[in-house]
GROMACS .gro file of C-alpha atoms in nm:
model
  485
    1UNK     CA    1   0.495   3.953   2.004
    2UNK     CA    2   0.793   3.986   2.244
    3UNK     CA    3   0.792   3.973   2.637
    4UNK     CA    4   0.742   4.305   2.821
    5UNK     CA    5   1.029   4.213   3.069
    6UNK     CA    6   1.312   3.987   3.124
    7UNK     CA    7   1.218   3.920   3.485
    8UNK     CA    8   0.850   3.796   3.394
    9UNK     CA    9   0.999   3.556   3.095
   10UNK     CA   10   1.237   3.378   3.378
   11UNK     CA   11   0.935   3.286   3.561
   12UNK     CA   12   0.768   3.114   3.262
   13UNK     CA   13   0.772   2.743   3.184
   14UNK     CA   14   0.885   2.650   2.837
   15UNK     CA   15   0.506   2.606   2.696
   16UNK     CA   16   0.416   2.932   2.783
   17UNK     CA   17   0.723   3.082   2.687
   18UNK     CA   18   0.691   2.953   2.320
   19UNK     CA   19   0.335   3.124   2.290
   20UNK     CA   20   0.505   3.452   2.375
   21UNK     CA   21   0.838   3.425   2.190
   22UNK     CA   22   0.831   3.367   1.801
   23UNK     CA   23   1.171   3.243   1.733
   24UNK     CA   24   1.097   3.266   1.333
   25UNK     CA   25   1.055   3.648   1.365
   26UNK     CA   26   1.238   3.774   1.055
   27UNK     CA   27   1.224   3.464   0.861
   28UNK     CA   28   1.017   3.509   0.539
   29UNK     CA   29   0.740   3.281   0.483
   30UNK     CA   30   0.700   3.342   0.103
   31UNK     CA   31   1.014   3.351  -0.115
   32UNK     CA   32   1.029   3.383  -0.483
   33UNK     CA   33   1.226   3.170  -0.688
   34UNK     CA   34   1.299   3.223  -1.067
   35UNK     CA   35   1.255   2.932  -1.309
   36UNK     CA   36   1.332   2.921  -1.673
   37UNK     CA   37   1.065   2.699  -1.888
   38UNK     CA   38   1.265   2.661  -2.205
   39UNK     CA   39   1.576   2.463  -2.012
   40UNK     CA   40   1.418   2.388  -1.728
   41UNK     CA   41   1.686   2.545  -1.478
   42UNK     CA   42   1.647   2.725  -1.151
   43UNK     CA   43   1.832   3.072  -1.070
   44UNK     CA   44   2.087   3.067  -0.843
   45UNK     CA   45   2.172   3.426  -0.743
   46UNK     CA   46   2.332   3.599  -0.849
   47UNK     CA   47   2.362   3.460  -1.227
   48UNK     CA   48   2.415   3.097  -1.226
   49UNK     CA   49   2.153   2.867  -1.368
   50UNK     CA   50   2.125   2.543  -1.220
   51UNK     CA   51   1.913   2.212  -1.327
   52UNK     CA   52   1.749   2.063  -1.025
   53UNK     CA   53   1.465   1.802  -1.005
   54UNK     CA   54   1.165   1.859  -0.789
   55UNK     CA   55   1.236   1.745  -0.419
   56UNK     CA   56   1.599   1.694  -0.491
   57UNK     CA   57   1.884   1.792  -0.244
   58UNK     CA   58   2.015   2.027  -0.500
   59UNK     CA   59   1.682   2.225  -0.506
   60UNK     CA   60   1.691   2.191  -0.145
   61UNK     CA   61   2.039   2.351  -0.107
   62UNK     CA   62   1.911   2.627  -0.340
   63UNK     CA   63   1.576   2.732  -0.147
   64UNK     CA   64   1.789   2.724   0.185
   65UNK     CA   65   2.036   2.961   0.016
   66UNK     CA   66   1.774   3.198  -0.052
   67UNK     CA   67   1.698   3.224   0.357
   68UNK     CA   68   2.070   3.206   0.458
   69UNK     CA   69   2.093   3.559   0.548
   70UNK     CA   70   1.766   3.567   0.755
   71UNK     CA   71   1.856   3.276   0.946
   72UNK     CA   72   2.191   3.412   1.113
   73UNK     CA   73   2.032   3.395   1.482
   74UNK     CA   74   1.873   3.080   1.465
   75UNK     CA   75   2.026   2.721   1.418
   76UNK     CA   76   1.872   2.492   1.149
   77UNK     CA   77   1.786   2.143   1.303
   78UNK     CA   78   1.590   1.982   0.979
   79UNK     CA   79   1.445   2.083   0.652
   80UNK     CA   80   1.229   1.894   0.413
   81UNK     CA   81   0.966   1.939   0.130
   82UNK     CA   82   0.573   1.919   0.190
   83UNK     CA   83   0.407   1.779  -0.103
   84UNK     CA   84   0.244   2.018  -0.353
   85UNK     CA   85   0.086   1.967  -0.682
   86UNK     CA   86   0.366   1.998  -0.955
   87UNK     CA   87   0.185   2.235  -1.151
   88UNK     CA   88   0.091   2.470  -0.882
   89UNK     CA   89   0.400   2.646  -0.946
   90UNK     CA   90   0.438   2.624  -0.509
   91UNK     CA   91   0.733   2.462  -0.335
   92UNK     CA   92   0.668   2.406   0.027
   93UNK     CA   93   0.946   2.329   0.270
   94UNK     CA   94   0.898   2.250   0.664
   95UNK     CA   95   1.178   2.387   0.868
   96UNK     CA   96   1.287   2.302   1.220
   97UNK     CA   97   1.496   2.584   1.405
   98UNK     CA   98   1.624   2.628   1.745
   99UNK     CA   99   1.725   2.959   1.946
  100UNK     CA  100   1.834   3.029   2.277
  101UNK     CA  101   1.610   3.291   2.447
  102UNK     CA  102   1.614   3.484   2.769
  103UNK     CA  103   1.766   3.299   3.095
  104UNK     CA  104   1.926   3.015   2.843
  105UNK     CA  105   1.593   2.852   2.770
  106UNK     CA  106   1.624   2.668   2.413
  107UNK     CA  107   1.302   2.675   2.210
  108UNK     CA  108   1.230   2.469   1.890
  109UNK     CA  109   0.981   2.565   1.647
  110UNK     CA  110   0.860   2.420   1.359
  111UNK     CA  111   0.740   2.653   1.048
  112UNK     CA  112   0.650   2.647   0.674
  113UNK     CA  113   0.800   2.855   0.420
  114UNK     CA  114   0.629   2.873   0.065
  115UNK     CA  115   0.819   2.956  -0.242
  116UNK     CA  116   0.675   3.083  -0.544
  117UNK     CA  117   0.803   2.991  -0.877
  118UNK     CA  118   0.823   3.286  -1.125
  119UNK     CA  119   0.903   3.232  -1.498
  120UNK     CA  120   1.220   3.414  -1.627
  121UNK     CA  121   1.408   3.354  -1.927
  122UNK     CA  122   1.784   3.273  -1.878
  123UNK     CA  123   2.055   3.452  -2.065
  124UNK     CA  124   2.151   3.101  -2.297
  125UNK     CA  125   1.759   3.074  -2.385
  126UNK     CA  126   1.740   3.449  -2.439
  127UNK     CA  127   2.007   3.437  -2.702
  128UNK     CA  128   1.859   3.135  -2.853
  129UNK     CA  129   1.512   3.334  -2.886
  130UNK     CA  130   1.690   3.620  -3.016
  131UNK     CA  131   1.861   3.451  -3.291
  132UNK     CA  132   2.218   3.535  -3.167
  133UNK     CA  133   2.255   3.242  -2.940
  134UNK     CA  134   2.617   3.065  -3.068
  135UNK     CA  135   2.948   3.159  -2.937
  136UNK     CA  136   3.143   2.928  -3.186
  137UNK     CA  137   3.064   2.729  -3.501
  138UNK     CA  138   3.235   2.458  -3.643
  139UNK     CA  139   3.211   2.452  -4.021
  140UNK     CA  140   3.286   2.098  -4.170
  141UNK     CA  141   3.355   2.111  -4.547
  142UNK     CA  142   3.460   1.833  -4.792
  143UNK     CA  143   3.474   1.933  -5.149
  144UNK     CA  144   3.345   1.599  -5.329
  145UNK     CA  145   3.026   1.526  -5.493
  146UNK     CA  146   2.968   1.225  -5.268
  147UNK     CA  147   2.865   1.252  -4.916
  148UNK     CA  148   3.005   0.920  -4.792
  149UNK     CA  149   3.219   1.045  -4.530
  150UNK     CA  150   2.982   1.291  -4.376
  151UNK     CA  151   2.737   0.993  -4.350
  152UNK     CA  152   3.008   0.806  -4.166
  153UNK     CA  153   3.111   1.082  -3.958
  154UNK     CA  154   2.724   1.127  -3.860
  155UNK     CA  155   2.735   0.781  -3.718
  156UNK     CA  156   3.054   0.841  -3.521
  157UNK     CA  157   2.903   1.173  -3.382
  158UNK     CA  158   2.584   0.948  -3.283
  159UNK     CA  159   2.787   0.693  -3.122
  160UNK     CA  160   2.991   0.920  -2.891
  161UNK     CA  161   2.683   1.151  -2.835
  162UNK     CA  162   2.903   1.441  -2.924
  163UNK     CA  163   2.600   1.607  -3.122
  164UNK     CA  164   2.425   1.658  -2.795
  165UNK     CA  165   2.612   1.978  -2.696
  166UNK     CA  166   2.522   2.144  -3.036
  167UNK     CA  167   2.270   2.412  -3.005
  168UNK     CA  168   2.193   2.404  -3.379
  169UNK     CA  169   2.321   2.161  -3.672
  170UNK     CA  170   2.289   2.284  -4.009
  171UNK     CA  171   2.354   2.081  -4.354
  172UNK     CA  172   2.453   2.315  -4.657
  173UNK     CA  173   2.616   2.219  -4.955
  174UNK     CA  174   2.954   2.050  -4.928
  175UNK     CA  175   2.942   2.050  -4.553
  176UNK     CA  176   2.744   2.089  -4.217
  177UNK     CA  177   2.775   2.364  -3.947
  178UNK     CA  178   2.764   2.262  -3.584
  179UNK     CA  179   2.674   2.573  -3.333
  180UNK     CA  180   2.781   2.580  -3.003
  181UNK     CA  181   2.691   2.810  -2.693
  182UNK     CA  182   3.068   2.807  -2.583
  183UNK     CA  183   3.419   2.787  -2.734
  184UNK     CA  184   3.535   2.489  -2.519
  185UNK     CA  185   3.228   2.246  -2.684
  186UNK     CA  186   3.356   2.386  -3.017
  187UNK     CA  187   3.711   2.304  -2.952
  188UNK     CA  188   3.631   1.943  -2.830
  189UNK     CA  189   3.445   1.895  -3.165
  190UNK     CA  190   3.743   1.980  -3.365
  191UNK     CA  191   3.981   1.765  -3.148
  192UNK     CA  192   3.709   1.481  -3.217
  193UNK     CA  193   3.722   1.555  -3.604
  194UNK     CA  194   4.098   1.544  -3.596
  195UNK     CA  195   4.112   1.197  -3.447
  196UNK     CA  196   3.844   1.053  -3.666
  197UNK     CA  197   3.863   1.164  -4.016
  198UNK     CA  198   4.216   1.305  -4.211
  199UNK     CA  199   4.128   1.689  -4.194
  200UNK     CA  200   4.309   2.018  -4.114
  201UNK     CA  201   4.145   2.318  -3.915
  202UNK     CA  202   4.177   2.717  -3.907
  203UNK     CA  203   4.034   2.905  -3.625
  204UNK     CA  204   3.941   3.275  -3.632
  205UNK     CA  205   3.746   3.506  -3.404
  206UNK     CA  206   3.512   3.813  -3.443
  207UNK     CA  207   3.492   4.080  -3.183
  208UNK     CA  208   3.101   4.142  -3.093
  209UNK     CA  209   3.123   4.371  -2.794
  210UNK     CA  210   3.366   4.507  -2.523
  211UNK     CA  211   3.338   4.667  -2.192
  212UNK     CA  212   3.571   4.908  -2.102
  213UNK     CA  213   3.503   4.929  -1.756
  214UNK     CA  214   3.582   4.567  -1.651
  215UNK     CA  215   3.789   4.490  -1.965
  216UNK     CA  216   3.597   4.187  -2.083
  217UNK     CA  217   3.565   4.114  -2.438
  218UNK     CA  218   3.288   3.902  -2.610
  219UNK     CA  219   3.387   3.699  -2.903
  220UNK     CA  220   3.243   3.463  -3.165
  221UNK     CA  221   3.483   3.195  -3.286
  222UNK     CA  222   3.461   3.000  -3.593
  223UNK     CA  223   3.670   2.688  -3.620
  224UNK     CA  224   3.676   2.590  -4.018
  225UNK     CA  225   3.747   2.220  -4.046
  226UNK     CA  226   3.840   2.066  -4.419
  227UNK     CA  227   3.818   1.728  -4.483
  228UNK     CA  228   4.021   1.547  -4.773
  229UNK     CA  229   3.838   1.535  -5.069
  230UNK     CA  230   3.860   1.168  -5.124
  231UNK     CA  231   3.600   0.949  -5.071
  232UNK     CA  232   3.554   0.535  -5.053
  233UNK     CA  233   3.533   0.360  -5.439
  234UNK     CA  234   3.749   0.686  -5.560
  235UNK     CA  235   4.037   0.641  -5.793
  236UNK     CA  236   4.338   0.864  -5.749
  237UNK     CA  237   4.671   0.931  -5.889
  238UNK     CA  238   4.947   0.962  -5.652
  239UNK     CA  239   5.244   1.201  -5.704
  240UNK     CA  240   5.583   0.994  -5.787
  241UNK     CA  241   5.715   1.108  -5.467
  242UNK     CA  242   5.417   0.989  -5.242
  243UNK     CA  243   5.400   0.663  -5.425
  244UNK     CA  244   5.761   0.565  -5.370
  245UNK     CA  245   5.744   0.677  -5.003
  246UNK     CA  246   5.444   0.453  -4.970
  247UNK     CA  247   5.648   0.119  -5.070
  248UNK     CA  248   5.704   0.181  -5.446
  249UNK     CA  249   5.317   0.128  -5.514
  250UNK     CA  250   5.135   0.213  -5.823
  251UNK     CA  251   5.021   0.556  -5.890
  252UNK     CA  252   4.702   0.454  -5.985
  253UNK     CA  253   4.521   0.349  -5.657
  254UNK     CA  254   4.183   0.298  -5.522
  255UNK     CA  255   4.016   0.405  -5.189
  256UNK     CA  256   3.872   0.144  -5.049
  257UNK     CA  257   3.811   0.304  -4.693
  258UNK     CA  258   3.829   0.673  -4.527
  259UNK     CA  259   3.825   0.639  -4.142
  260UNK     CA  260   4.099   0.849  -3.967
  261UNK     CA  261   4.341   0.779  -4.259
  262UNK     CA  262   4.285   0.708  -4.625
  263UNK     CA  263   4.315   0.350  -4.676
  264UNK     CA  264   4.453   0.276  -5.082
  265UNK     CA  265   4.501  -0.035  -5.249
  266UNK     CA  266   4.698  -0.081  -5.619
  267UNK     CA  267   4.495  -0.286  -5.811
  268UNK     CA  268   4.762  -0.405  -6.031
  269UNK     CA  269   4.995  -0.548  -5.717
  270UNK     CA  270   4.757  -0.546  -5.433
  271UNK     CA  271   4.995  -0.327  -5.212
  272UNK     CA  272   4.801  -0.142  -4.955
  273UNK     CA  273   4.903   0.197  -4.778
  274UNK     CA  274   4.720   0.413  -4.539
  275UNK     CA  275   4.754   0.792  -4.593
  276UNK     CA  276   4.698   1.047  -4.265
  277UNK     CA  277   4.602   1.387  -4.306
  278UNK     CA  278   4.949   1.553  -4.267
  279UNK     CA  279   5.078   1.328  -4.540
  280UNK     CA  280   4.800   1.421  -4.754
  281UNK     CA  281   4.829   1.796  -4.721
  282UNK     CA  282   5.200   1.770  -4.808
  283UNK     CA  283   5.130   1.564  -5.112
  284UNK     CA  284   4.781   1.653  -5.212
  285UNK     CA  285   4.591   1.424  -5.480
  286UNK     CA  286   4.252   1.429  -5.632
  287UNK     CA  287   3.986   1.193  -5.724
  288UNK     CA  288   3.999   1.099  -6.093
  289UNK     CA  289   3.640   1.028  -6.159
  290UNK     CA  290   3.301   1.080  -5.943
  291UNK     CA  291   3.081   0.806  -5.866
  292UNK     CA  292   2.818   0.927  -6.128
  293UNK     CA  293   3.113   0.812  -6.366
  294UNK     CA  294   3.085   0.432  -6.263
  295UNK     CA  295   2.998   0.222  -6.570
  296UNK     CA  296   2.869  -0.146  -6.550
  297UNK     CA  297   3.069  -0.407  -6.704
  298UNK     CA  298   2.997  -0.805  -6.752
  299UNK     CA  299   3.303  -1.032  -6.652
  300UNK     CA  300   3.410  -1.238  -6.981
  301UNK     CA  301   3.717  -1.455  -6.837
  302UNK     CA  302   3.865  -1.443  -6.505
  303UNK     CA  303   4.230  -1.552  -6.432
  304UNK     CA  304   4.335  -1.568  -6.088
  305UNK     CA  305   4.740  -1.456  -6.038
  306UNK     CA  306   4.879  -1.688  -5.747
  307UNK     CA  307   5.255  -1.588  -5.775
  308UNK     CA  308   5.266  -1.216  -5.789
  309UNK     CA  309   5.620  -1.103  -5.692
  310UNK     CA  310   5.677  -0.756  -5.557
  311UNK     CA  311   5.981  -0.556  -5.652
  312UNK     CA  312   6.229  -0.409  -5.399
  313UNK     CA  313   6.118  -0.194  -5.117
  314UNK     CA  314   5.770  -0.276  -5.167
  315UNK     CA  315   5.502  -0.246  -4.912
  316UNK     CA  316   5.245  -0.463  -4.745
  317UNK     CA  317   5.015  -0.670  -4.944
  318UNK     CA  318   4.649  -0.710  -4.877
  319UNK     CA  319   4.522  -1.053  -4.753
  320UNK     CA  320   4.154  -0.973  -4.791
  321UNK     CA  321   4.178  -0.946  -5.172
  322UNK     CA  322   4.278  -1.170  -5.446
  323UNK     CA  323   4.455  -1.026  -5.756
  324UNK     CA  324   4.317  -1.142  -6.092
  325UNK     CA  325   4.336  -1.059  -6.448
  326UNK     CA  326   3.997  -1.017  -6.615
  327UNK     CA  327   3.841  -0.960  -6.968
  328UNK     CA  328   3.537  -0.727  -6.944
  329UNK     CA  329   3.292  -0.581  -7.180
  330UNK     CA  330   3.040  -0.289  -7.130
  331UNK     CA  331   2.681  -0.404  -7.085
  332UNK     CA  332   2.591  -0.108  -7.297
  333UNK     CA  333   2.822  -0.220  -7.580
  334UNK     CA  334   2.705  -0.600  -7.579
  335UNK     CA  335   2.626  -0.558  -7.952
  336UNK     CA  336   3.008  -0.506  -8.041
  337UNK     CA  337   3.298  -0.678  -7.962
  338UNK     CA  338   3.476  -0.441  -7.775
  339UNK     CA  339   3.644  -0.598  -7.474
  340UNK     CA  340   3.890  -0.422  -7.192
  341UNK     CA  341   4.154  -0.631  -7.039
  342UNK     CA  342   4.257  -0.520  -6.678
  343UNK     CA  343   4.375  -0.625  -6.354
  344UNK     CA  344   4.170  -0.624  -6.023
  345UNK     CA  345   4.169  -0.679  -5.679
  346UNK     CA  346   3.844  -0.808  -5.682
  347UNK     CA  347   3.950  -1.197  -5.789
  348UNK     CA  348   3.783  -1.335  -5.489
  349UNK     CA  349   3.473  -1.227  -5.572
  350UNK     CA  350   3.430  -1.207  -5.956
  351UNK     CA  351   3.322  -1.550  -6.168
  352UNK     CA  352   3.249  -1.523  -6.527
  353UNK     CA  353   2.909  -1.370  -6.603
  354UNK     CA  354   2.917  -1.134  -6.305
  355UNK     CA  355   2.820  -0.769  -6.323
  356UNK     CA  356   3.080  -0.533  -6.193
  357UNK     CA  357   3.149  -0.141  -6.162
  358UNK     CA  358   3.418   0.023  -6.284
  359UNK     CA  359   3.582   0.353  -6.430
  360UNK     CA  360   3.659   0.337  -6.826
  361UNK     CA  361   3.994   0.510  -6.845
  362UNK     CA  362   4.036   0.407  -7.224
  363UNK     CA  363   3.757   0.645  -7.326
  364UNK     CA  364   3.765   0.923  -7.080
  365UNK     CA  365   3.931   1.286  -7.083
  366UNK     CA  366   4.072   1.344  -6.738
  367UNK     CA  367   4.272   1.655  -6.658
  368UNK     CA  368   4.510   1.557  -6.359
  369UNK     CA  369   4.833   1.687  -6.294
  370UNK     CA  370   5.009   1.378  -6.186
  371UNK     CA  371   4.825   1.153  -6.457
  372UNK     CA  372   4.923   1.377  -6.758
  373UNK     CA  373   5.268   1.324  -6.657
  374UNK     CA  374   5.256   0.936  -6.646
  375UNK     CA  375   5.340   0.703  -6.918
  376UNK     CA  376   5.029   0.614  -7.111
  377UNK     CA  377   5.140   0.247  -7.102
  378UNK     CA  378   5.098   0.250  -6.720
  379UNK     CA  379   4.781   0.367  -6.711
  380UNK     CA  380   4.508   0.108  -6.708
  381UNK     CA  381   4.206   0.088  -6.981
  382UNK     CA  382   3.956   0.001  -6.688
  383UNK     CA  383   3.999   0.008  -6.292
  384UNK     CA  384   3.740  -0.204  -6.152
  385UNK     CA  385   3.564  -0.090  -5.796
  386UNK     CA  386   3.312  -0.346  -5.675
  387UNK     CA  387   3.070  -0.615  -5.768
  388UNK     CA  388   2.711  -0.502  -5.867
  389UNK     CA  389   2.393  -0.662  -5.717
  390UNK     CA  390   2.054  -0.614  -5.742
  391UNK     CA  391   1.970  -0.296  -5.519
  392UNK     CA  392   1.600  -0.369  -5.503
  393UNK     CA  393   1.644  -0.709  -5.359
  394UNK     CA  394   1.905  -0.558  -5.119
  395UNK     CA  395   1.668  -0.285  -4.985
  396UNK     CA  396   1.392  -0.570  -4.945
  397UNK     CA  397   1.626  -0.799  -4.760
  398UNK     CA  398   1.757  -0.514  -4.540
  399UNK     CA  399   1.647  -0.563  -4.153
  400UNK     CA  400   1.854  -0.301  -4.013
  401UNK     CA  401   1.853   0.069  -3.981
  402UNK     CA  402   2.092   0.348  -3.840
  403UNK     CA  403   1.997   0.669  -3.641
  404UNK     CA  404   1.990   1.028  -3.772
  405UNK     CA  405   2.083   1.363  -3.613
  406UNK     CA  406   1.834   1.621  -3.600
  407UNK     CA  407   1.939   1.887  -3.847
  408UNK     CA  408   1.839   2.181  -4.051
  409UNK     CA  409   1.855   2.124  -4.414
  410UNK     CA  410   1.887   2.359  -4.707
  411UNK     CA  411   1.979   2.308  -5.069
  412UNK     CA  412   1.942   1.925  -5.034
  413UNK     CA  413   2.021   1.732  -5.376
  414UNK     CA  414   1.781   1.477  -5.510
  415UNK     CA  415   2.093   1.245  -5.557
  416UNK     CA  416   2.124   1.236  -5.155
  417UNK     CA  417   1.901   0.920  -5.116
  418UNK     CA  418   2.100   0.712  -5.383
  419UNK     CA  419   2.411   0.862  -5.206
  420UNK     CA  420   2.267   0.732  -4.885
  421UNK     CA  421   2.191   0.397  -5.033
  422UNK     CA  422   2.542   0.363  -5.151
  423UNK     CA  423   2.655   0.423  -4.769
  424UNK     CA  424   2.432   0.153  -4.641
  425UNK     CA  425   2.584  -0.092  -4.901
  426UNK     CA  426   2.935  -0.013  -4.798
  427UNK     CA  427   2.849  -0.102  -4.423
  428UNK     CA  428   2.716  -0.435  -4.561
  429UNK     CA  429   3.041  -0.504  -4.748
  430UNK     CA  430   3.287  -0.379  -4.533
  431UNK     CA  431   3.333  -0.497  -4.157
  432UNK     CA  432   3.595  -0.304  -4.044
  433UNK     CA  433   3.366   0.023  -4.138
  434UNK     CA  434   3.073  -0.093  -3.959
  435UNK     CA  435   3.276  -0.163  -3.650
  436UNK     CA  436   3.251   0.213  -3.524
  437UNK     CA  437   2.883   0.247  -3.626
  438UNK     CA  438   2.588   0.161  -3.399
  439UNK     CA  439   2.355  -0.072  -3.628
  440UNK     CA  440   2.004  -0.130  -3.480
  441UNK     CA  441   1.724  -0.395  -3.579
  442UNK     CA  442   1.462  -0.239  -3.788
  443UNK     CA  443   1.140  -0.412  -3.626
  444UNK     CA  444   0.929  -0.248  -3.899
  445UNK     CA  445   1.065  -0.447  -4.166
  446UNK     CA  446   1.031  -0.814  -4.173
  447UNK     CA  447   1.270  -0.969  -4.447
  448UNK     CA  448   1.091  -1.200  -4.684
  449UNK     CA  449   1.359  -1.480  -4.789
  450UNK     CA  450   1.324  -1.711  -5.092
  451UNK     CA  451   1.573  -1.902  -5.297
  452UNK     CA  452   1.575  -1.692  -5.583
  453UNK     CA  453   1.659  -1.381  -5.390
  454UNK     CA  454   2.023  -1.510  -5.271
  455UNK     CA  455   2.223  -1.350  -5.533
  456UNK     CA  456   2.531  -1.358  -5.285
  457UNK     CA  457   2.512  -1.004  -5.175
  458UNK     CA  458   2.675  -0.942  -4.822
  459UNK     CA  459   2.483  -0.902  -4.532
  460UNK     CA  460   2.487  -0.804  -4.184
  461UNK     CA  461   2.451  -1.079  -3.911
  462UNK     CA  462   2.221  -1.031  -3.619
  463UNK     CA  463   2.499  -1.070  -3.369
  464UNK     CA  464   2.600  -0.712  -3.491
  465UNK     CA  465   2.271  -0.521  -3.460
  466UNK     CA  466   2.159  -0.338  -3.132
  467UNK     CA  467   1.794  -0.341  -2.998
  468UNK     CA  468   1.649   0.011  -3.038
  469UNK     CA  469   1.580   0.166  -2.682
  470UNK     CA  470   1.200   0.228  -2.652
  471UNK     CA  471   1.122   0.466  -2.379
  472UNK     CA  472   0.760   0.338  -2.347
  473UNK     CA  473   0.890  -0.029  -2.294
  474UNK     CA  474   1.150   0.091  -2.026
  475UNK     CA  475   0.854   0.263  -1.832
  476UNK     CA  476   0.605   0.000  -1.905
  477UNK     CA  477   0.359   0.263  -2.082
  478UNK     CA  478   0.292   0.072  -2.403
  479UNK     CA  479   0.537  -0.227  -2.367
  480UNK     CA  480   0.501  -0.548  -2.182
  481UNK     CA  481   0.351  -0.532  -1.850
  482UNK     CA  482   0.610  -0.504  -1.584
  483UNK     CA  483   0.657  -0.801  -1.347
  484UNK     CA  484   0.628  -0.738  -0.980
  485UNK     CA  485   0.669  -0.976  -0.685
   0.00000   0.00000   0.00000
């Protein structure tokens, strides 16, 4: 209620003036704030959704903006939250304002504004619920029967937390799809893939809608990424031109690792070379055999080659491997006298009587463009890939684990578990490969050690393992009692 005349107000003391004049008049005492329950964001008009914690500076600023238009005639001195029950859907704010009234008197008043939280689904969550949520998709494909490269890629994404921006991840045959709410996040993913695995990409977009009044377009973008169809432990046949450019190495090579490049080794000379994505697509080559064609051999004789002389223009030799000539016999043909002679890069691992996995080229019918043109005398009878260990013992002894991405799976192969075990064994055997992978201690497994179990299989040391973060331990919920002083 305002004063009836200016003269009478001038003769009042401040206490009486405060009872007659309400300087908070016109400022609403109850305001509505919209909140999305799905993503826990608040609406900042006109169309921005922001993440705010309760009683945070961000939420204080958002609430004050709701009152800004009605507070143009007063001066804001202080603002702060009053405690309310978190589930009450009410936010109370205490405001202190000043205003100059009649005859230059300045009044200060404290009052409370109540903000009522109303649920409203944001546009992003609305699209998710309508199954029309993605603006861009990255389709990663590799035309191989083995998923070793995808398992490695999964660990890289987990380590760098690049899967966090994806709205959905769907695993399908020959690949995996990543769905994103913005084209920028999808482009970031493609850039990461091009830096970590040898691949090539294509981009396309489809027009969804067009507003002729504002001249805005709504597109859905698709990024197609194709990874080279070569995995670890594959045997490949290079073109003569590519083999010559890599330091006159042999055309028959073994892929020992796939990171940002394809790492190849020549089993006849120990020459190593790296082939990047651009080089591969200019001179493509395919795997000659699939991992399912690996056969088990027993080593009958080993002869280490000490002085191997390389020809002119030869490239780098591997210092981690040892060249050897071996005689092997298939474990399935132990009742015959058939033996095979070959050179191998596994001389540092093999002893007489060891089991080794390899490909039998002598009895295989392989159709490959470059292999068919090679001199048959230069094609080895057997290419040995890796030493064979007892898998059940390795699984029992393994006291570590990897994290996995949450994803939708469809058309899963029954062979996936065996392929995943192959990848875990590769990590144990290849120190360079596991440098890019986060390996965690498995507290649920206590390895049982005995003298008979030690068959020389490679292991991962405790120094390379990380402790898995437990949220209950961090908050003192179910972990150890928190110490206070």
